[in-house]
Amino acid sequence: MAARPDVVVLGAGVSGLSTGIRLVESGARVLVRTAAPPAHTTSALAGAMVGPNLSPPGDPQRAWTDETLRVLGAEPLPGVAWRDGTLAARPEGATPSFADQTPGFRSLGDDERPAGFGTAFTVRLPLVDMPVYLAYLLERFRDAGGEVRVAPVASLDEAATSAPVVVNCAGLAARTLTGDTGLHPVRGPRIVVRNPGLDRFFMEAPMAPTWASIFPHGDHVVLGGGQRRSDDTTPDPAEEADVLARCVAIEPALAAAEVLEHRVGLRPGRAVPRVEAERRGDALVVHNYGHAGNGVMLSWGCARDAAALALGPAPAA
Ligand SMILES: Cc1cc2nc3c(=O)[nH]c(=O)nc-3n(C[C@H](O)[C@H](O)[C@H](O)COP(=O)(O)OP(=O)(O)OC[C@H]3O[C@@H](n4cnc5c(N)ncnc54)[C@H](O)[C@@H]3O)c2cc1C
């Protein structure tokens, strides 16, 4: 990038790249500075399911999710496939509010529910194969003129020496950059197996520290289901066996599936995502972090709002 950028975005996960795209496609000169390339972010470890939108009207998370669903439904995108699947919970009568507004919603009867589940319904949602999708976002950002540098910043003040506007999409690392004590790591496993022929997804409501999630992506299936406040990213063989057992109980065809990968990610846990602007000296800093287990689902909505804060009000016509 020959000229000084208008905006420096910190982070090349789903938040940073989506926000970078919104900015660069609005005509801004945008530099992304990241500690790691997209394939080595938390975002690359997500399952990832988008929706259902269970937030009440008026909650910003509802509008953010709607925007992501709109973008993912507007045209075919690499790594994104709309699939039918089952959402289930152990207790009876646990269908959440607004679930029935999801495309393809149908409540499952007693003879259709998996054993041990009192509530289950089928829906149609986007499943995102994150490594493929992040590669697409990176290419789209670069094609529009954006630049990515693996060059982490030590502080927001240092970032502000790169550009007059800083957009902080550093995920969990925003803890160090901002001192936000409300941000904490929520550990979760990603176990990838060869696909024995599944095309429907399954997701158990994460009401307990462990659950079952089964997300097929063509030749492989991403299994998961665990949340624990910890910053330990060491894969745990006992946890792998537990996830496999819970998923096999739902889909017996997974019993013989070869395990291809087991990695652990740290979700950027926070009561609510932080999408807001603040002044730091002469610089405008826009925060877009703390999306917990929903960063993919919220990505395009938060990117839209963060980009609007970074660019300021549109000039009067
Ligand atoms: C196992 C698992 C399953 C998940 N499943 C889902 C799902 O199904 N649906 C869903 O919506 N979400 C899911 N999530 C949550 C989702 O992955 C996160 O909410 C999302 O990835 C957060 O994205 P991000 O871009 O904000 O952060 P990250 O992906 O963590 O990116 C942060 C970026 O900041 C960079 N960075 C760090 N420090 C600095 C620095 N000092 N200077 C510059 N850059 C820096 C990093 O290198 C990285 O590029 C899941 C998460 C896990 C772990």
mmCIF file with all atom_site columns, N, CA and C in Angstrom, residues 90-116:
data_model
loop_
_atom_site.group_PDB
_atom_site.id
_atom_site.type_symbol
_atom_site.label_atom_id
_atom_site.label_alt_id
_atom_site.label_comp_id
_atom_site.label_asym_id
_atom_site.label_entity_id
_atom_site.label_seq_id
_atom_site.pdbx_PDB_ins_code
_atom_site.Cartn_x
_atom_site.Cartn_y
_atom_site.Cartn_z
_atom_site.occupancy
_atom_site.B_iso_or_equiv
_atom_site.pdbx_formal_charge
_atom_site.auth_seq_id
_atom_site.auth_comp_id
_atom_site.auth_asym_id
_atom_site.auth_atom_id
_atom_site.pdbx_PDB_model_num
ATOM 1  N N  . ARG A 1 90  ? -32.164 -31.647 25.916 1.00 0.00 ? 90  ARG A N  1
ATOM 2  C CA . ARG A 1 90  ? -32.551 -32.788 26.768 1.00 0.00 ? 90  ARG A CA 1
ATOM 3  C C  . ARG A 1 90  ? -33.925 -32.582 27.420 1.00 0.00 ? 90  ARG A C  1
ATOM 4  N N  . PRO A 1 91  ? -34.209 -31.389 28.011 1.00 0.00 ? 91  PRO A N  1
ATOM 5  C CA . PRO A 1 91  ? -35.520 -31.237 28.664 1.00 0.00 ? 91  PRO A CA 1
ATOM 6  C C  . PRO A 1 91  ? -36.665 -31.178 27.649 1.00 0.00 ? 91  PRO A C  1
ATOM 7  N N  . GLU A 1 92  ? -37.864 -31.493 28.131 1.00 0.00 ? 92  GLU A N  1
ATOM 8  C CA . GLU A 1 92  ? -39.058 -31.305 27.284 1.00 0.00 ? 92  GLU A CA 1
ATOM 9  C C  . GLU A 1 92  ? -39.446 -29.838 27.254 1.00 0.00 ? 92  GLU A C  1
ATOM 10 N N  . GLY A 1 93  ? -40.129 -29.437 26.209 1.00 0.00 ? 93  GLY A N  1
ATOM 11 C CA . GLY A 1 93  ? -40.696 -28.084 26.140 1.00 0.00 ? 93  GLY A CA 1
ATOM 12 C C  . GLY A 1 93  ? -39.644 -26.994 26.118 1.00 0.00 ? 93  GLY A C  1
ATOM 13 N N  . ALA A 1 94  ? -38.463 -27.278 25.548 1.00 0.00 ? 94  ALA A N  1
ATOM 14 C CA . ALA A 1 94  ? -37.367 -26.299 25.590 1.00 0.00 ? 94  ALA A CA 1
ATOM 15 C C  . ALA A 1 94  ? -37.177 -25.579 24.258 1.00 0.00 ? 94  ALA A C  1
ATOM 16 N N  . THR A 1 95  ? -38.189 -25.616 23.388 1.00 0.00 ? 95  THR A N  1
ATOM 17 C CA . THR A 1 95  ? -38.045 -24.880 22.120 1.00 0.00 ? 95  THR A CA 1
ATOM 18 C C  . THR A 1 95  ? -37.928 -23.393 22.437 1.00 0.00 ? 95  THR A C  1
ATOM 19 N N  . PRO A 1 96  ? -36.803 -22.751 22.048 1.00 0.00 ? 96  PRO A N  1
ATOM 20 C CA . PRO A 1 96  ? -36.623 -21.348 22.425 1.00 0.00 ? 96  PRO A CA 1
ATOM 21 C C  . PRO A 1 96  ? -37.566 -20.425 21.661 1.00 0.00 ? 96  PRO A C  1
ATOM 22 N N  . SER A 1 97  ? -37.801 -19.246 22.243 1.00 0.00 ? 97  SER A N  1
ATOM 23 C CA . SER A 1 97  ? -38.607 -18.235 21.548 1.00 0.00 ? 97  SER A CA 1
ATOM 24 C C  . SER A 1 97  ? -37.955 -17.926 20.213 1.00 0.00 ? 97  SER A C  1
ATOM 25 N N  . PHE A 1 98  ? -38.751 -17.645 19.253 1.00 0.00 ? 98  PHE A N  1
ATOM 26 C CA . PHE A 1 98  ? -38.330 -17.211 17.909 1.00 0.00 ? 98  PHE A CA 1
ATOM 27 C C  . PHE A 1 98  ? -37.758 -18.339 17.047 1.00 0.00 ? 98  PHE A C  1
ATOM 28 N N  . ALA A 1 99  ? -37.528 -19.550 17.617 1.00 0.00 ? 99  ALA A N  1
ATOM 29 C CA . ALA A 1 99  ? -36.977 -20.637 16.797 1.00 0.00 ? 99  ALA A CA 1
ATOM 30 C C  . ALA A 1 99  ? -37.913 -20.956 15.642 1.00 0.00 ? 99  ALA A C  1
ATOM 31 N N  . ASP A 1 100 ? -39.229 -20.800 15.884 1.00 0.00 ? 100 ASP A N  1
ATOM 32 C CA . ASP A 1 100 ? -40.192 -21.169 14.839 1.00 0.00 ? 100 ASP A CA 1
ATOM 33 C C  . ASP A 1 100 ? -40.177 -20.185 13.666 1.00 0.00 ? 100 ASP A C  1
ATOM 34 N N  . GLN A 1 101 ? -39.405 -19.087 13.794 1.00 0.00 ? 101 GLN A N  1
ATOM 35 C CA . GLN A 1 101 ? -39.276 -18.157 12.658 1.00 0.00 ? 101 GLN A CA 1
ATOM 36 C C  . GLN A 1 101 ? -38.117 -18.540 11.737 1.00 0.00 ? 101 GLN A C  1
ATOM 37 N N  . THR A 1 102 ? -37.391 -19.605 12.092 1.00 0.00 ? 102 THR A N  1
ATOM 38 C CA . THR A 1 102 ? -36.245 -20.045 11.287 1.00 0.00 ? 102 THR A CA 1
ATOM 39 C C  . THR A 1 102 ? -36.747 -20.799 10.056 1.00 0.00 ? 102 THR A C  1
ATOM 40 N N  . PRO A 1 103 ? -36.110 -20.578 8.879  1.00 0.00 ? 103 PRO A N  1
ATOM 41 C CA . PRO A 1 103 ? -36.548 -21.312 7.688  1.00 0.00 ? 103 PRO A CA 1
ATOM 42 C C  . PRO A 1 103 ? -36.538 -22.820 7.930  1.00 0.00 ? 103 PRO A C  1
ATOM 43 N N  . GLY A 1 104 ? -37.569 -23.494 7.424  1.00 0.00 ? 104 GLY A N  1
ATOM 44 C CA . GLY A 1 104 ? -37.624 -24.956 7.504  1.00 0.00 ? 104 GLY A CA 1
ATOM 45 C C  . GLY A 1 104 ? -38.015 -25.488 8.867  1.00 0.00 ? 104 GLY A C  1
ATOM 46 N N  . PHE A 1 105 ? -38.473 -24.601 9.790  1.00 0.00 ? 105 PHE A N  1
ATOM 47 C CA . PHE A 1 105 ? -38.785 -25.063 11.157 1.00 0.00 ? 105 PHE A CA 1
ATOM 48 C C  . PHE A 1 105 ? -39.910 -26.095 11.150 1.00 0.00 ? 105 PHE A C  1
ATOM 49 N N  . ARG A 1 106 ? -39.662 -27.208 11.815 1.00 0.00 ? 106 ARG A N  1
ATOM 50 C CA . ARG A 1 106 ? -40.709 -28.200 12.064 1.00 0.00 ? 106 ARG A CA 1
ATOM 51 C C  . ARG A 1 106 ? -40.372 -28.923 13.359 1.00 0.00 ? 106 ARG A C  1
ATOM 52 N N  . SER A 1 107 ? -41.310 -28.931 14.271 1.00 0.00 ? 107 SER A N  1
ATOM 53 C CA . SER A 1 107 ? -41.095 -29.605 15.545 1.00 0.00 ? 107 SER A CA 1
ATOM 54 C C  . SER A 1 107 ? -41.098 -31.115 15.321 1.00 0.00 ? 107 SER A C  1
ATOM 55 N N  . LEU A 1 108 ? -40.183 -31.848 15.960 1.00 0.00 ? 108 LEU A N  1
ATOM 56 C CA . LEU A 1 108 ? -40.115 -33.298 15.761 1.00 0.00 ? 108 LEU A CA 1
ATOM 57 C C  . LEU A 1 108 ? -40.925 -34.014 16.837 1.00 0.00 ? 108 LEU A C  1
ATOM 58 N N  . GLY A 1 109 ? -41.691 -35.002 16.401 1.00 0.00 ? 109 GLY A N  1
ATOM 59 C CA . GLY A 1 109 ? -42.543 -35.757 17.327 1.00 0.00 ? 109 GLY A CA 1
ATOM 60 C C  . GLY A 1 109 ? -41.746 -36.781 18.120 1.00 0.00 ? 109 GLY A C  1
ATOM 61 N N  . ASP A 1 110 ? -42.461 -37.460 19.048 1.00 0.00 ? 110 ASP A N  1
ATOM 62 C CA . ASP A 1 110 ? -41.813 -38.429 19.951 1.00 0.00 ? 110 ASP A CA 1
ATOM 63 C C  . ASP A 1 110 ? -41.002 -39.474 19.189 1.00 0.00 ? 110 ASP A C  1
ATOM 64 N N  . ASP A 1 111 ? -41.560 -39.952 18.050 1.00 0.00 ? 111 ASP A N  1
ATOM 65 C CA . ASP A 1 111 ? -40.893 -41.043 17.332 1.00 0.00 ? 111 ASP A CA 1
ATOM 66 C C  . ASP A 1 111 ? -39.763 -40.540 16.433 1.00 0.00 ? 111 ASP A C  1
ATOM 67 N N  . GLU A 1 112 ? -39.590 -39.217 16.322 1.00 0.00 ? 112 GLU A N  1
ATOM 68 C CA . GLU A 1 112 ? -38.544 -38.667 15.439 1.00 0.00 ? 112 GLU A CA 1
ATOM 69 C C  . GLU A 1 112 ? -37.341 -38.144 16.224 1.00 0.00 ? 112 GLU A C  1
ATOM 70 N N  . ARG A 1 113 ? -37.533 -37.903 17.529 1.00 0.00 ? 113 ARG A N  1
ATOM 71 C CA . ARG A 1 113 ? -36.451 -37.294 18.319 1.00 0.00 ? 113 ARG A CA 1
ATOM 72 C C  . ARG A 1 113 ? -35.390 -38.334 18.656 1.00 0.00 ? 113 ARG A C  1
ATOM 73 N N  . PRO A 1 114 ? -34.096 -37.894 18.710 1.00 0.00 ? 114 PRO A N  1
ATOM 74 C CA . PRO A 1 114 ? -33.072 -38.836 19.165 1.00 0.00 ? 114 PRO A CA 1
ATOM 75 C C  . PRO A 1 114 ? -33.333 -39.236 20.617 1.00 0.00 ? 114 PRO A C  1
ATOM 76 N N  . ALA A 1 115 ? -32.902 -40.443 20.990 1.00 0.00 ? 115 ALA A N  1
ATOM 77 C CA . ALA A 1 115 ? -33.133 -40.945 22.353 1.00 0.00 ? 115 ALA A CA 1
ATOM 78 C C  . ALA A 1 115 ? -32.519 -39.992 23.372 1.00 0.00 ? 115 ALA A C  1
ATOM 79 N N  . GLY A 1 116 ? -33.267 -39.718 24.429 1.00 0.00 ? 116 GLY A N  1
ATOM 80 C CA . GLY A 1 116 ? -32.743 -38.876 25.511 1.00 0.00 ? 116 GLY A CA 1
ATOM 81 C C  . GLY A 1 116 ? -33.026 -37.397 25.330 1.00 0.00 ? 116 GLY A C  1
#
